[in-house]
Structures are given as structure tokens and as C-alpha cells.
Amino acid sequence: MAPRRTKSSGPVPPSRTLVIDNGAYTMKAGFSSPTASSTASVIPNCMARDREKHVYVGSQLEKCRDFGDIVFRRPVEKGYLVNWEAEKEIWDHEFFEDKAPLHCDPRETGLLLTEAPNALPQLQTNCDQIVFEEFGFASYLRCPGPMLNAYNDIQAMFKAPARDAAQSLLPAEIILLIDSGYSHTTITPLLQGRPVQSAVRRLDVGGKLLTNHLTRLLSLRQYDMRNDTYLVNEIKEACCYVSRDFKADMEATWKGPKGDRREIYETGGGIAKDYVLPDYHKRTKGEVRDHDPDVAGKLKKMQSGKGPEVAEDIVTLRNERFTVPELLFSPQDIGMRQSGIAQLVLESLSEIPFGLWPGFLANIIVVGGNANIEGFLWRLQVEIQALAPTECIVRVVRPADPIVSTWNGGAELAKEVDLLSKMSVTKQEYDEFGAGWVARKFGGDPNWKW
Amino acid sequence: MINFGVREVAISTVPVAPGWAYVPDTGSAASASQPSARKRMRTLPSASQHETTAKQDAKIMRELAALDRENHRDVSIPVPIRHRDNAGRASHGKVTPAVRKILQSQKTFANHLADYEALSAINASQPAQPNPPPPLTSGRATPTTAGPQPPVGTKRSYKKRESAATAPTPLRNVSTVGESSTPVVSKSESSHDTSMTDAPNTLLGTAVPPASHPEDNNPLLISRVPQMPSQEEIEKMLAAPALSYNEARGSLTAEDRRKPAKHFCDVCGYWGRVRCGRCGGRVCALECLALHQEECFTRYGA
Ligand SMILES: [Zn+2]
Ligand SMILES: [Zn+2]
């Protein structure tokens, strides 16, 4: 059933590929070709409206100076591209308009577009139709983002000798890829660059949930920040960490019984941090400081008498610093009926022949924004090691920049014109065989051989 | 109470000031919340000691829904209207009907998921329906299971092989690796809490699985070195179709379900060792209890 296209009969592949890792929070986009590799632009994948009612599209957001009360519309929901009206607006602005930062003519450009694993067929078909019928890309590959990481130099991440650049590109043999982003965290075992679909698992905890949880805690305990999630996200990125010893850190941040304020609480116990909130006039960026127990007192004095220019709004973070990212390891803490990420790694492996476990456990790679949370990798390695068979070596690493790692892998793949065109669908094929055929090709139909 | 809600406390007692309206946090859950606040005042004191689990579950659901929100308020940000002349606009030529429909759709992910589930249900009831869109009938992939295949439409039952007592260890499964692919380690919850007895599809020749031994997990007892699956077996595994969205959702493992729930102080976030007699909320000690009860009183009455 699968029409095979031989190299000689097909059209010449487009000279360059637009690689888009289309995340819910940011999209990573840029061009790749055998001769030139760009780096990824990280573009907010949203439309936003500030309190002056000014609307920003995608990269325009960098011009925003006042994030107070800002609201967002995101075309990618739960990790999946749902709203094409908004996404088209953003893509038009970034890629297709005359002054687009990454301008291209889709008719002479290939598209490599990521999707989250386990996407809904209807959304996939919508995507394929827009790509060909609206934009008219010359060729197109839609694939799960995690698998592209197999085209990065994995050996180098594990401090092994880098791969031989002279050899043609082969995907890594065996890796367990954890992608922890804005919407969720997915676990994808990859063999020879291909996902073991039956073993893919998802934890419904991502950066958005962590930010919203932090917002809730701060709003209950200190300031109402419910309309400042953009700011709370910055506080999260600046202050949150994954605890190495949750119970000990809880003790170090407790105020103590009534009338017996603990010294360690006052001084901060090495954990408490003060975050100076921006006022978007004099201060457009927040700032983290070690907790200063006198600051609260000082602040009152200043506000009552002295010049207002020294008054600062300060949020003090104590157990909020580590109870929030703890949700990645213990989602039950907020009542979710899911186990933590380490247990889900083992659940994923339980679908795989035991002989392959050592290979997966020794090659765990974490990408996505949450990989940057301090302490995350250490804790993940310790927890997986505790659950894994003792004779297995567990190694957990992250690439230098976990946010653009998927994109980098896509850019590597796009340099291999033959490989990419074998995996891709051309506009001509789409016109000839239709959307259902494309869906089958990208759906891993066993009759297809990449 | 709904999610972010300290502020919402005022609502049940103070008349809403003109020009100020509380914007509900969650669509459907919130619309029911304000009327029910009054009802709760009547009903709660009698049931104060033990808040029903249903109520607690509902509260958790509301809070989780709030944590999933994009903005605290409901907002709509329309696509900017462009100038007529289309200056600088990208032009992609004629819009096909399919594209127009997609661009106009304001369905949410939840809408699409519901559509998918409805379609899957129809599909499952008509297993002979030819040629459905790609992964609609794909269940949990069982490419390497040697035993009887679950019928289409009930594939989920495969996942229920959870018999807590006889959970096979990876090591015991080693001998049949390749034949049966599922060394169940920390097993998984499925939609129901069934502990269905495992069909003997992991065993060659015997119908009755050997009784489990507490040391089954001990790698020192391994009887043979795990064999690598053959390339053919790997190909088979890689050829399996993707799971559906719901099938890929990670479970709550049996072990985690047995663990006692952690409780945190509603006020300061420390361990919640004290329970409020009125609402069932948790606090750490007297100081936070006092703070909590002020609020609790306003919300629920004496
Ligand atoms: Zn407390
Ligand atoms: Zn109470």
C-alpha cells in the first residue's frame, strides 16, 4: 500500500528545513541544511495582552516591559496544538510575513515539526492539513519531540568520546528520554531513535502546574499573585529546587510552636530566600536575595516615614522553594492519582524485555525546562536507583541546554537529507494520496519502514 | 475554597459590591460553588467531624482544575484585526474548506479528547468496521505477548493484570523474555481498581504461576543472565502503534496507594498534624489553627 518513492523519481528535496519544536510555553525554531546550521530561536508560543490592552504576538513579547496583570492565549494546550487560529497568527508573524524574524517561503522549505507523544488523531490530521493546504510546505515530517534527541551526540553528554563527525549520522542505540516541559512530563524509551510506543508514559505535572501551585501558596500566605503568574514563573525559576532531604528541609523552615519562634526560622536556615518583586517602574526585573530577617521590620519603618523610593515589596520563600517541585516526585501531595516520575520510569520499563533494562537505565536523558530545576537530576537518579534492580547502573544526565535539545536533534536530522526525506512526506504525495495516507505514514504503521 | 481562594471567603457573607464581580475560577465547578456555599453553612456543622470523602474529592478536583488554568480570570484575546490592504501579511493563497473549518474551530483539548473517546467507544462496539483513522482502535500494544490476546475494545484489560499477590518480578520473567514482555515491577492502576488474576499468558507450559517469594526481587537469586531480545523481537516492539492519550497516562502504583497520605498545614505548609474539627482542614499547631479558624468561622459559621 505504501507507495515507495525512489530517489530518482521524486522531486528534489527543499534546500533547507524549518525545524520547529512547538512547545506550549515556547516554540524553538530555526533553519537547518546540510551546509549551514543556525541556532534555535526560543519564541513565546502565545498571544499576550497587558493591562494597557496592548496585544503581543510571539516574539513581540520581548518588548513588553510591564507584566502586571498580563494574560495569555496559548494555541498549545496540554502539550498539543489545539487552536490553529492563534497558532497561525504566531507562525505568520514569525515565519511568513514580510518582516518575519525567521522569514521563509514554505513552498521551497521543508518542515520538521514536533508533537507531544500520544497525540489525538484528529489534532494530527488538522495539523497535516494546515501544513500542506494552508502553508504549502514542500515537504514535512511530524514526529514526537522526544525521539529527535536521539540524533544529538549522546555519548558526549555522558563524557564519553564524541562521535565521529566523518561518519554518517546514526541515532543513539538506546536512551530513555524524559521530557519535562510546561504541560506535562513524558517518558519515552528510544531504540535506534525510534520510540517504544507501548512503554511511553506521561506524568501530568509540568511547569504550568508548578507555577500555578506556587501562585496559590504565595497568594494564600503573602500577596495575592493570582493575576501575576508570569512573575510567579520567574520566582519559581529563580528560587525553587528539588530537595535532597524533604523532611529535614521541612524542619528547617518551620516557624515552631506558638510563642517559641525558632532561631532557624528567623535566620532562614540556609533555605529562606527573599524575592524582591518588580514594580515595573523603577524595577522591571525581580531579584533573589538571601533572607534578611530584619527586612520586614525595616520595610515597615520605611513605609511609615522615610522616602518611598526605598520601599520594596518582598516575598519570602521558605518551604515553597522545595514543596513545589516536589510534585514531580510526589504528585499525591496535592491529591493527584499518579505516582512520581521515578515510579513511572519503572512502569515504562515494565513494558520492555528485561534484557534491555540495563541499557535504558544507564542512558537516561532529561530535557525540557524543568530539567533546569536545581537538584532535579540528583534526586531522579537516586530515586530510580532505589527502585531499579541493584545490579543496574543508573545514569541521569541533561544536555547543556535542555530547552533546545529537542530542536538541536531535529536540526542534526535535517542535515541528513536522505534520511530526512525518507521519513518525510512531500506536498506532491499529500496531494496525490491524501491526509489519511500521511497519518498512516507518521503513525508508525508497521507496513511503513523508515 | 475554590482553588486560590482566600479571597473568596467574603463572598458567602458580604453582599457583592456594585461594580465588583467575582470571576469564577473554573467553568462548571465554579458556577455551582456560590449557591452551595450557603447550603454548606447549614449542612456542615452536623457533619463536621468527618468531611465525606466525596466532598474532599470534589475539593481536590476543583483545586486540580484551578492548577490547570492558563489565566486566573477567563479571558479572550482575539486575533488582531488587520488592515484591509493586507500590508506585510503572509498570503497563503486560497483557503480550503477543511482549513477554514480548522481555523474557525474553538474546541479545547478537552472537547477533542471527548470526541476521541466517543469515537473509540463506537469503534469498540463495531469491531469489524473497516479502515478507521489510524490509531483509533489501537489499544495498549501487546506485540510480544504470547498468550491469548484481549479482544479489541477491551484491550485495557491487559493493563489490569495487577494481581498484587503474585506480581511477577522482572527476574522471574527473564526466562520468557521476548515471549512475554511485561515484567511488572511496580504495577499500575487502571481505570478501575481491579485486581484481576493474571491470565497465564506469561508462562510456557504451566497454567498456575509459582507462588511468589519475598526475595523474588533479589538479584542475587537470578537464575540466568537476562537475554537480549532478538532484532526481530525488537522490530516487533518498535512496530507497535502509539498508545492513546489516556492509555499513556502514568498510574498510581500499588505501592503508592498503600502509603499513608501526607498532610500539610493549610496555613504555612508544614506537616498538617492537627485537624480542624469544623472543616476537616489540616494545620501544624495552635498558632496556625487560630489563623485557620478565623477563616473557617467566616466561611462555615459557628
Ligand atoms: Zn502551620
Ligand atoms: Zn476549619
CSV table of N, CA, C and O in Angstrom, one decimal, chain A residues 47 49 69 71-74 77-78 80 82-83 85 89 92 96-98 118 129 133-135 182 194 197 201-202 204 208 212 216 221 226-227 250-251 254-255 261 319 330 332-333 337-339 347 350-351 354-355 357 390-391, chain B residues 4 7 63 67-73 76-79 82 88-90 92 96 102-103 106-107 109 140 159 171 174 181-183 185 189 219 228 235 241 243 245 248-253 256 262 267-270 273 284 287-288:
chain,number,residue,atom,x,y,z
A,47,MET,N,-0.1,34.5,22.4
A,47,MET,CA,-0.5,35.9,22.3
A,47,MET,C,-0.8,36.4,23.7
A,47,MET,O,-1.3,35.6,24.6
A,49,ARG,N,-1.8,39.9,26.3
A,49,ARG,CA,-2.4,41.2,26.4
A,49,ARG,C,-2.1,41.8,27.8
A,49,ARG,O,-2.4,41.2,28.8
A,69,ASP,N,-0.6,41.9,35.6
A,69,ASP,CA,-2.0,41.6,35.1
A,69,ASP,C,-2.0,41.1,33.6
A,69,ASP,O,-3.0,41.1,33.0
A,71,VAL,N,-2.2,38.7,30.5
A,71,VAL,CA,-3.0,37.4,30.3
A,71,VAL,C,-2.5,36.8,29.0
A,71,VAL,O,-2.0,37.5,28.1
A,72,PHE,N,-2.7,35.5,28.9
A,72,PHE,CA,-2.1,34.8,27.8
A,72,PHE,C,-3.1,33.9,27.1
A,72,PHE,O,-4.1,33.4,27.7
A,73,ARG,N,-2.9,33.8,25.8
A,73,ARG,CA,-3.7,32.8,25.0
A,73,ARG,C,-2.6,31.9,24.3
A,73,ARG,O,-1.8,32.4,23.6
A,74,ARG,N,-2.7,30.6,24.6
A,74,ARG,CA,-1.7,29.7,24.1
A,74,ARG,C,-2.4,28.6,23.2
A,74,ARG,O,-3.3,27.9,23.6
A,77,GLU,N,-2.3,23.4,24.0
A,77,GLU,CA,-2.9,23.1,25.3
A,77,GLU,C,-2.6,21.7,25.7
A,77,GLU,O,-2.7,20.8,24.8
A,78,LYS,N,-2.3,21.4,26.9
A,78,LYS,CA,-1.9,20.1,27.4
A,78,LYS,C,-0.8,19.5,26.6
A,78,LYS,O,-0.6,18.3,26.4
A,80,TYR,N,-0.5,19.8,23.3
A,80,TYR,CA,-0.9,19.5,21.9
A,80,TYR,C,-1.4,20.8,21.2
A,80,TYR,O,-2.1,21.6,21.8
A,82,VAL,N,-3.8,22.7,19.6
A,82,VAL,CA,-5.2,22.7,19.6
A,82,VAL,C,-5.8,23.8,18.8
A,82,VAL,O,-6.7,23.6,17.9
A,83,ASN,N,-5.3,25.0,19.0
A,83,ASN,CA,-6.0,26.2,18.4
A,83,ASN,C,-5.2,26.7,17.3
A,83,ASN,O,-4.2,27.5,17.4
A,85,GLU,N,-6.1,28.9,15.0
A,85,GLU,CA,-6.3,30.3,14.7
A,85,GLU,C,-5.2,31.1,15.3
A,85,GLU,O,-4.6,32.0,14.7
A,89,GLU,N,-1.6,32.8,13.6
A,89,GLU,CA,-1.2,34.2,13.8
A,89,GLU,C,0.3,34.3,14.2
A,89,GLU,O,1.0,35.1,13.7
A,92,ASP,N,2.6,33.1,11.3
A,92,ASP,CA,2.6,34.1,10.3
A,92,ASP,C,3.6,35.2,10.7
A,92,ASP,O,4.4,35.6,9.9
A,96,PHE,N,6.3,34.0,8.1
A,96,PHE,CA,5.7,34.2,6.8
A,96,PHE,C,5.5,35.6,6.4
A,96,PHE,O,5.5,35.9,5.2
A,97,GLU,N,5.3,36.5,7.3
A,97,GLU,CA,5.1,37.9,7.0
A,97,GLU,C,6.4,38.5,6.4
A,97,GLU,O,7.5,38.0,6.7
A,98,ASP,N,6.3,39.6,5.7
A,98,ASP,CA,7.4,40.2,5.1
A,98,ASP,C,8.6,40.4,6.1
A,98,ASP,O,9.7,40.2,5.7
A,118,ASN,N,1.6,10.5,22.0
A,118,ASN,CA,0.2,10.1,22.3
A,118,ASN,C,-0.8,11.2,21.9
A,118,ASN,O,-1.8,11.5,22.7
A,129,GLN,N,-3.2,18.9,7.6
A,129,GLN,CA,-3.9,19.7,6.6
A,129,GLN,C,-3.5,21.2,6.5
A,129,GLN,O,-3.3,21.7,5.5
A,133,GLU,N,-2.2,22.4,3.2
A,133,GLU,CA,-3.3,23.1,2.4
A,133,GLU,C,-3.2,24.6,2.7
A,133,GLU,O,-3.6,25.4,1.8
A,134,GLU,N,-2.8,25.0,3.9
A,134,GLU,CA,-2.7,26.4,4.1
A,134,GLU,C,-1.4,27.0,3.9
A,134,GLU,O,-1.2,28.0,3.1
A,135,PHE,N,-0.3,26.4,4.4
A,135,PHE,CA,1.0,26.9,4.2
A,135,PHE,C,1.7,26.4,3.0
A,135,PHE,O,2.5,27.1,2.4
A,182,TYR,N,6.3,22.4,30.0
A,182,TYR,CA,5.3,23.2,30.6
A,182,TYR,C,4.0,22.5,30.9
A,182,TYR,O,3.4,22.7,31.9
A,194,ARG,N,14.0,5.2,17.6
A,194,ARG,CA,12.5,5.0,17.5
A,194,ARG,C,11.9,4.8,18.8
A,194,ARG,O,12.4,4.0,19.6
A,197,GLN,N,6.6,2.5,21.7
A,197,GLN,CA,5.3,3.2,21.9
A,197,GLN,C,4.6,2.6,23.1
A,197,GLN,O,4.0,3.3,23.9
A,201,ARG,N,5.1,6.8,28.8
A,201,ARG,CA,4.2,7.2,29.9
A,201,ARG,C,4.3,8.7,30.1
A,201,ARG,O,5.2,9.3,29.8
A,202,ARG,N,3.1,9.2,30.7
A,202,ARG,CA,3.0,10.6,30.9
A,202,ARG,C,2.7,10.9,32.4
A,202,ARG,O,1.8,10.3,33.0
A,204,ASP,N,1.2,14.0,34.6
A,204,ASP,CA,0.5,15.2,34.3
A,204,ASP,C,1.0,16.4,35.2
A,204,ASP,O,0.2,17.1,35.7
A,208,LYS,N,3.6,24.5,34.2
A,208,LYS,CA,2.4,25.3,34.4
A,208,LYS,C,1.8,24.9,35.8
A,208,LYS,O,1.5,25.8,36.6
A,212,ASN,N,1.4,27.4,38.9
A,212,ASN,CA,0.1,27.7,39.5
A,212,ASN,C,0.0,27.3,41.0
A,212,ASN,O,-0.6,27.9,41.8
A,216,ARG,N,-0.7,29.8,44.1
A,216,ARG,CA,-1.7,29.5,45.1
A,216,ARG,C,-1.1,29.7,46.5
A,216,ARG,O,-1.7,30.3,47.4
A,221,ARG,N,-0.6,32.9,51.4
A,221,ARG,CA,0.3,33.2,52.6
A,221,ARG,C,0.8,34.6,52.6
A,221,ARG,O,1.2,35.1,53.6
A,226,ARG,N,-2.5,36.1,42.0
A,226,ARG,CA,-3.2,35.2,41.1
A,226,ARG,C,-3.3,35.8,39.7
A,226,ARG,O,-3.5,35.1,38.7
A,227,ASN,N,-3.1,37.1,39.6
A,227,ASN,CA,-3.0,37.7,38.2
A,227,ASN,C,-1.6,38.0,37.8
A,227,ASN,O,-1.3,38.8,36.9
A,250,MET,N,11.9,20.5,55.6
A,250,MET,CA,10.6,21.0,56.3
A,250,MET,C,10.9,21.4,57.7
A,250,MET,O,10.4,22.5,58.1
A,251,GLU,N,11.7,20.7,58.4
A,251,GLU,CA,12.1,21.1,59.8
A,251,GLU,C,12.8,22.4,59.8
A,251,GLU,O,12.5,23.3,60.6
A,254,TRP,N,10.3,25.4,59.4
A,254,TRP,CA,9.1,25.6,60.3
A,254,TRP,C,9.3,26.7,61.3
A,254,TRP,O,10.3,26.8,61.9
A,255,LYS,N,8.2,27.4,61.5
A,255,LYS,CA,8.4,28.5,62.5
A,255,LYS,C,8.4,28.1,63.9
A,255,LYS,O,8.9,28.8,64.8
A,261,ARG,N,9.3,31.0,68.7
A,261,ARG,CA,9.8,31.2,67.4
A,261,ARG,C,11.2,30.6,67.3
A,261,ARG,O,12.1,31.0,68.0
A,319,ASN,N,9.3,27.0,52.7
A,319,ASN,CA,9.1,25.6,52.2
A,319,ASN,C,8.5,25.7,50.8
A,319,ASN,O,8.6,24.7,50.1
A,330,SER,N,6.2,13.5,43.8
A,330,SER,CA,5.1,13.1,44.7
A,330,SER,C,3.8,13.9,44.4
A,330,SER,O,3.4,14.7,45.1
A,332,GLN,N,1.0,13.0,44.6
A,332,GLN,CA,-0.1,12.7,45.5
A,332,GLN,C,-0.2,13.9,46.6
A,332,GLN,O,-1.2,14.0,47.2
A,333,ASP,N,0.9,14.6,46.7
A,333,ASP,CA,0.8,15.7,47.7
A,333,ASP,C,-0.3,16.7,47.5
A,333,ASP,O,-0.7,17.4,48.4
A,337,ARG,N,-3.9,11.4,41.4
A,337,ARG,CA,-3.8,10.0,41.5
A,337,ARG,C,-2.8,9.5,40.5
A,337,ARG,O,-3.1,8.7,39.6
A,338,GLN,N,-1.6,9.9,40.7
A,338,GLN,CA,-0.5,9.4,39.9
A,338,GLN,C,0.8,9.3,40.7
A,338,GLN,O,0.9,10.0,41.7
A,339,SER,N,1.6,8.4,40.3
A,339,SER,CA,2.9,8.2,41.0
A,339,SER,C,3.9,9.2,40.5
A,339,SER,O,3.7,9.7,39.4
A,347,GLU,N,7.5,2.0,35.6
A,347,GLU,CA,6.3,1.5,35.0
A,347,GLU,C,6.6,1.4,33.4
A,347,GLU,O,6.1,0.4,32.8
A,350,SER,N,8.6,-1.6,32.6
A,350,SER,CA,7.9,-2.9,32.8
A,350,SER,C,7.3,-3.4,31.5
A,350,SER,O,6.9,-4.5,31.4
A,351,GLU,N,7.2,-2.5,30.5
A,351,GLU,CA,6.7,-2.9,29.2
A,351,GLU,C,7.8,-3.5,28.3
A,351,GLU,O,7.5,-3.8,27.2
A,354,PHE,N,13.4,-7.5,29.9
A,354,PHE,CA,14.3,-7.2,30.9
A,354,PHE,C,15.8,-7.0,30.5
A,354,PHE,O,16.5,-6.3,31.0
A,355,GLY,N,16.1,-7.7,29.4
A,355,GLY,CA,17.4,-7.7,28.9
A,355,GLY,C,17.8,-6.2,28.4
A,355,GLY,O,19.0,-5.9,28.4
A,357,TRP,N,16.8,-3.5,30.0
A,357,TRP,CA,16.8,-2.5,31.2
A,357,TRP,C,18.1,-1.9,31.4
A,357,TRP,O,18.2,-0.6,31.6
A,390,THR,N,19.3,-3.9,41.7
A,390,THR,CA,20.6,-3.3,42.2
A,390,THR,C,21.8,-3.5,41.2
A,390,THR,O,22.7,-2.7,41.3
A,391,GLU,N,21.7,-4.5,40.4
A,391,GLU,CA,22.9,-4.7,39.5
A,391,GLU,C,22.9,-3.7,38.3
A,391,GLU,O,23.9,-3.6,37.6
B,4,PHE,N,-7.6,29.1,44.5
B,4,PHE,CA,-6.8,30.1,45.0
B,4,PHE,C,-7.4,30.9,46.2
B,4,PHE,O,-6.8,31.8,46.8
B,7,ARG,N,-9.6,34.8,49.2
B,7,ARG,CA,-10.4,36.0,49.0
B,7,ARG,C,-11.9,35.6,48.8
B,7,ARG,O,-12.7,36.5,49.1
B,63,GLU,N,-9.4,22.0,43.0
B,63,GLU,CA,-8.1,22.6,43.1
B,63,GLU,C,-7.2,22.2,41.9
B,63,GLU,O,-6.5,23.0,41.4
B,67,LEU,N,-5.4,24.5,39.1
B,67,LEU,CA,-3.9,24.4,38.8
B,67,LEU,C,-3.6,24.2,37.3
B,67,LEU,O,-2.5,24.3,36.8
B,68,ASP,N,-4.7,23.8,36.6
B,68,ASP,CA,-4.5,23.6,35.1
B,68,ASP,C,-4.8,24.8,34.3
B,68,ASP,O,-4.7,24.8,33.1
B,69,ARG,N,-5.2,25.9,35.0
B,69,ARG,CA,-5.7,27.0,34.2
B,69,ARG,C,-4.5,27.8,33.6
B,69,ARG,O,-3.4,27.8,34.2
B,70,GLU,N,-4.8,28.5,32.5
B,70,GLU,CA,-3.8,29.3,31.9
B,70,GLU,C,-3.8,30.7,32.5
B,70,GLU,O,-2.7,31.2,32.7
B,71,ASN,N,-4.9,31.3,32.8
B,71,ASN,CA,-5.0,32.6,33.4
B,71,ASN,C,-6.0,32.4,34.6
B,71,ASN,O,-6.9,31.6,34.5
B,72,HIS,N,-5.8,33.3,35.6
B,72,HIS,CA,-6.7,33.2,36.7
B,72,HIS,C,-8.1,33.6,36.3
B,72,HIS,O,-9.1,33.0,36.8
B,73,ARG,N,-8.2,34.6,35.5
B,73,ARG,CA,-9.5,35.0,35.0
B,73,ARG,C,-9.8,34.4,33.7
B,73,ARG,O,-8.9,34.0,33.0
B,76,SER,N,-10.5,36.4,26.8
B,76,SER,CA,-10.4,36.1,25.4
B,76,SER,C,-9.5,37.1,24.7
B,76,SER,O,-9.7,38.3,24.9
B,77,ILE,N,-8.6,36.6,24.0
B,77,ILE,CA,-7.7,37.5,23.3
B,77,ILE,C,-7.9,37.2,21.8
B,77,ILE,O,-7.3,36.3,21.3
B,78,PRO,N,-8.7,38.0,21.2
B,78,PRO,CA,-8.9,37.8,19.8
B,78,PRO,C,-7.7,38.0,18.9
B,78,PRO,O,-6.8,38.8,19.3
B,79,VAL,N,-7.6,37.4,17.8
B,79,VAL,CA,-6.6,37.6,16.9
B,79,VAL,C,-6.7,39.0,16.3
B,79,VAL,O,-7.9,39.4,16.0
B,82,ARG,N,-6.6,42.9,11.0
B,82,ARG,CA,-5.5,43.6,10.2
B,82,ARG,C,-6.2,44.6,9.3
B,82,ARG,O,-7.4,44.7,9.0
B,88,GLY,N,2.1,43.6,4.3
B,88,GLY,CA,3.0,42.8,5.0
B,88,GLY,C,2.5,41.5,5.4
B,88,GLY,O,3.1,40.6,6.0
B,89,ARG,N,1.2,41.2,5.1
B,89,ARG,CA,0.6,40.0,5.5
B,89,ARG,C,1.1,38.8,4.7
B,89,ARG,O,1.4,38.9,3.6
B,90,ALA,N,1.2,37.7,5.4
B,90,ALA,CA,1.5,36.5,4.7
B,90,ALA,C,0.3,36.1,3.9
B,90,ALA,O,-0.8,36.1,4.4
B,92,HIS,N,-1.2,32.9,1.9
B,92,HIS,CA,-1.0,31.5,1.6
B,92,HIS,C,-2.0,31.0,0.5
B,92,HIS,O,-2.2,29.8,0.4
B,96,THR,N,-8.8,26.4,1.8
B,96,THR,CA,-9.7,25.2,1.5
B,96,THR,C,-10.7,25.1,2.6
B,96,THR,O,-10.6,25.6,3.7
B,102,ILE,N,-10.9,24.2,10.4
B,102,ILE,CA,-9.9,24.1,11.4
B,102,ILE,C,-9.6,25.4,12.1
B,102,ILE,O,-9.5,25.6,13.3
B,103,LEU,N,-9.4,26.4,11.2
B,103,LEU,CA,-9.1,27.8,11.7
B,103,LEU,C,-10.2,28.4,12.6
B,103,LEU,O,-9.9,29.2,13.5
B,106,GLN,N,-13.0,26.5,17.8
B,106,GLN,CA,-12.5,27.0,19.1
B,106,GLN,C,-12.7,25.8,20.1
B,106,GLN,O,-12.8,26.0,21.3
B,107,LYS,N,-12.6,24.6,19.6
B,107,LYS,CA,-12.6,23.5,20.5
B,107,LYS,C,-11.4,23.5,21.4
B,107,LYS,O,-10.3,23.8,21.0
B,109,PHE,N,-8.8,21.2,24.1
B,109,PHE,CA,-8.3,19.9,24.2
B,109,PHE,C,-9.3,18.9,24.8
B,109,PHE,O,-9.5,17.8,24.3
B,140,ARG,N,-3.5,-0.7,24.2
B,140,ARG,CA,-2.1,-0.9,24.7
B,140,ARG,C,-1.5,-2.0,23.9
B,140,ARG,O,-2.1,-3.0,23.7
B,159,LYS,N,-3.9,-4.1,30.9
B,159,LYS,CA,-3.2,-3.3,31.9
B,159,LYS,C,-3.7,-3.7,33.3
B,159,LYS,O,-3.0,-3.3,34.3
B,171,LEU,N,12.7,-10.6,37.3
B,171,LEU,CA,13.7,-11.7,37.2
B,171,LEU,C,13.0,-13.0,36.8
B,171,LEU,O,13.5,-13.8,36.1
B,174,VAL,N,12.4,-13.3,33.3
B,174,VAL,CA,13.6,-13.3,32.4
B,174,VAL,C,13.5,-14.5,31.4
B,174,VAL,O,13.8,-14.4,30.3
B,181,SER,N,6.5,-9.8,27.4
B,181,SER,CA,7.4,-8.6,27.5
B,181,SER,C,7.1,-7.8,28.8
B,181,SER,O,7.7,-6.8,29.0
B,182,THR,N,6.3,-8.3,29.7
B,182,THR,CA,5.9,-7.4,30.7
B,182,THR,C,6.3,-7.8,32.1
B,182,THR,O,5.5,-8.3,32.9
B,183,PRO,N,7.6,-7.6,32.4
B,183,PRO,CA,8.0,-7.7,33.8
B,183,PRO,C,7.3,-6.7,34.6
B,183,PRO,O,7.7,-5.5,34.5
B,185,VAL,N,6.8,-4.5,37.5
B,185,VAL,CA,7.5,-4.2,38.7
B,185,VAL,C,6.7,-3.6,39.8
B,185,VAL,O,6.3,-4.1,40.8
B,189,GLU,N,-2.1,1.3,38.2
B,189,GLU,CA,-3.5,1.3,38.4
B,189,GLU,C,-4.2,1.5,37.0
B,189,GLU,O,-3.6,2.1,36.1
B,219,PRO,N,18.3,-9.7,43.2
B,219,PRO,CA,19.1,-10.0,42.0
B,219,PRO,C,20.0,-11.2,42.2
B,219,PRO,O,20.5,-11.8,41.2
B,228,MET,N,19.2,-10.7,25.8
B,228,MET,CA,18.8,-9.6,24.9
B,228,MET,C,17.8,-10.1,24.0
B,228,MET,O,17.9,-11.2,23.5
B,235,GLU,N,12.2,-5.3,16.5
B,235,GLU,CA,11.4,-4.8,15.4
B,235,GLU,C,9.9,-4.8,15.7
B,235,GLU,O,9.2,-3.9,15.5
B,241,PRO,N,1.8,0.4,17.5
B,241,PRO,CA,1.3,1.7,17.3
B,241,PRO,C,1.3,2.5,18.6
B,241,PRO,O,1.5,1.9,19.7
B,243,LEU,N,0.2,4.5,21.9
B,243,LEU,CA,-1.0,4.4,22.9
B,243,LEU,C,-1.8,5.6,22.7
B,243,LEU,O,-1.4,6.7,22.2
B,245,TYR,N,-4.0,8.8,24.3
B,245,TYR,CA,-3.7,9.8,25.4
B,245,TYR,C,-4.0,9.2,26.8
B,245,TYR,O,-3.1,9.3,27.6
B,248,ALA,N,-1.6,6.3,27.9
B,248,ALA,CA,-0.2,6.7,28.3
B,248,ALA,C,-0.1,7.3,29.6
B,248,ALA,O,1.0,7.6,30.1
B,249,ARG,N,-1.3,7.7,30.2
B,249,ARG,CA,-1.2,8.4,31.5
B,249,ARG,C,-0.6,7.4,32.5
B,249,ARG,O,-1.0,6.3,32.7
B,250,GLY,N,0.4,7.9,33.2
B,250,GLY,CA,1.1,7.2,34.3
B,250,GLY,C,0.1,6.9,35.4
B,250,GLY,O,-0.8,7.7,35.7
B,251,SER,N,0.3,5.7,36.1
B,251,SER,CA,-0.7,5.3,37.1
B,251,SER,C,-0.2,5.7,38.5
B,251,SER,O,0.9,6.2,38.7
B,252,LEU,N,-1.1,5.4,39.4
B,252,LEU,CA,-0.7,5.4,40.8
B,252,LEU,C,-0.3,4.0,41.2
B,252,LEU,O,-1.2,3.1,41.2
B,253,THR,N,0.9,3.7,41.5
B,253,THR,CA,1.3,2.4,41.7
B,253,THR,C,0.7,1.8,43.0
B,253,THR,O,0.3,2.5,43.9
B,256,ASP,N,2.3,3.0,46.0
B,256,ASP,CA,2.0,4.3,46.5
B,256,ASP,C,0.6,4.4,47.0
B,256,ASP,O,0.3,5.3,47.9
B,262,LYS,N,0.3,12.1,52.8
B,262,LYS,CA,0.9,13.1,53.5
B,262,LYS,C,0.0,14.3,53.7
B,262,LYS,O,-0.8,14.6,52.8
B,267,VAL,N,-2.2,26.5,56.4
B,267,VAL,CA,-1.7,27.9,56.5
B,267,VAL,C,-0.3,28.1,56.2
B,267,VAL,O,0.0,28.9,55.3
B,268,CYS,N,0.6,27.3,56.7
B,268,CYS,CA,2.0,27.5,56.5
B,268,CYS,C,2.8,26.5,55.7
B,268,CYS,O,3.9,26.7,55.2
B,269,GLY,N,2.1,25.3,55.4
B,269,GLY,CA,2.7,24.3,54.5
B,269,GLY,C,3.6,23.3,55.3
B,269,GLY,O,4.1,22.3,54.6
B,270,TYR,N,3.8,23.5,56.5
B,270,TYR,CA,4.5,22.4,57.3
B,270,TYR,C,3.5,21.2,57.5
B,270,TYR,O,2.4,21.2,57.0
B,273,ARG,N,-0.5,18.3,61.2
B,273,ARG,CA,-0.7,17.3,62.2
B,273,ARG,C,-2.0,17.5,63.0
B,273,ARG,O,-2.4,16.6,63.7
B,284,CYS,N,-0.6,22.8,61.4
B,284,CYS,CA,0.5,22.2,62.0
B,284,CYS,C,0.4,22.3,63.5
B,284,CYS,O,0.8,21.4,64.2
B,287,GLU,N,-0.8,27.9,66.6
B,287,GLU,CA,-0.8,29.2,66.0
B,287,GLU,C,-1.5,29.2,64.7
B,287,GLU,O,-2.3,30.1,64.4
B,288,CYS,N,-1.2,28.2,63.8
B,288,CYS,CA,-1.9,28.2,62.5
B,288,CYS,C,-3.4,27.8,62.7
B,288,CYS,O,-4.2,28.2,61.9
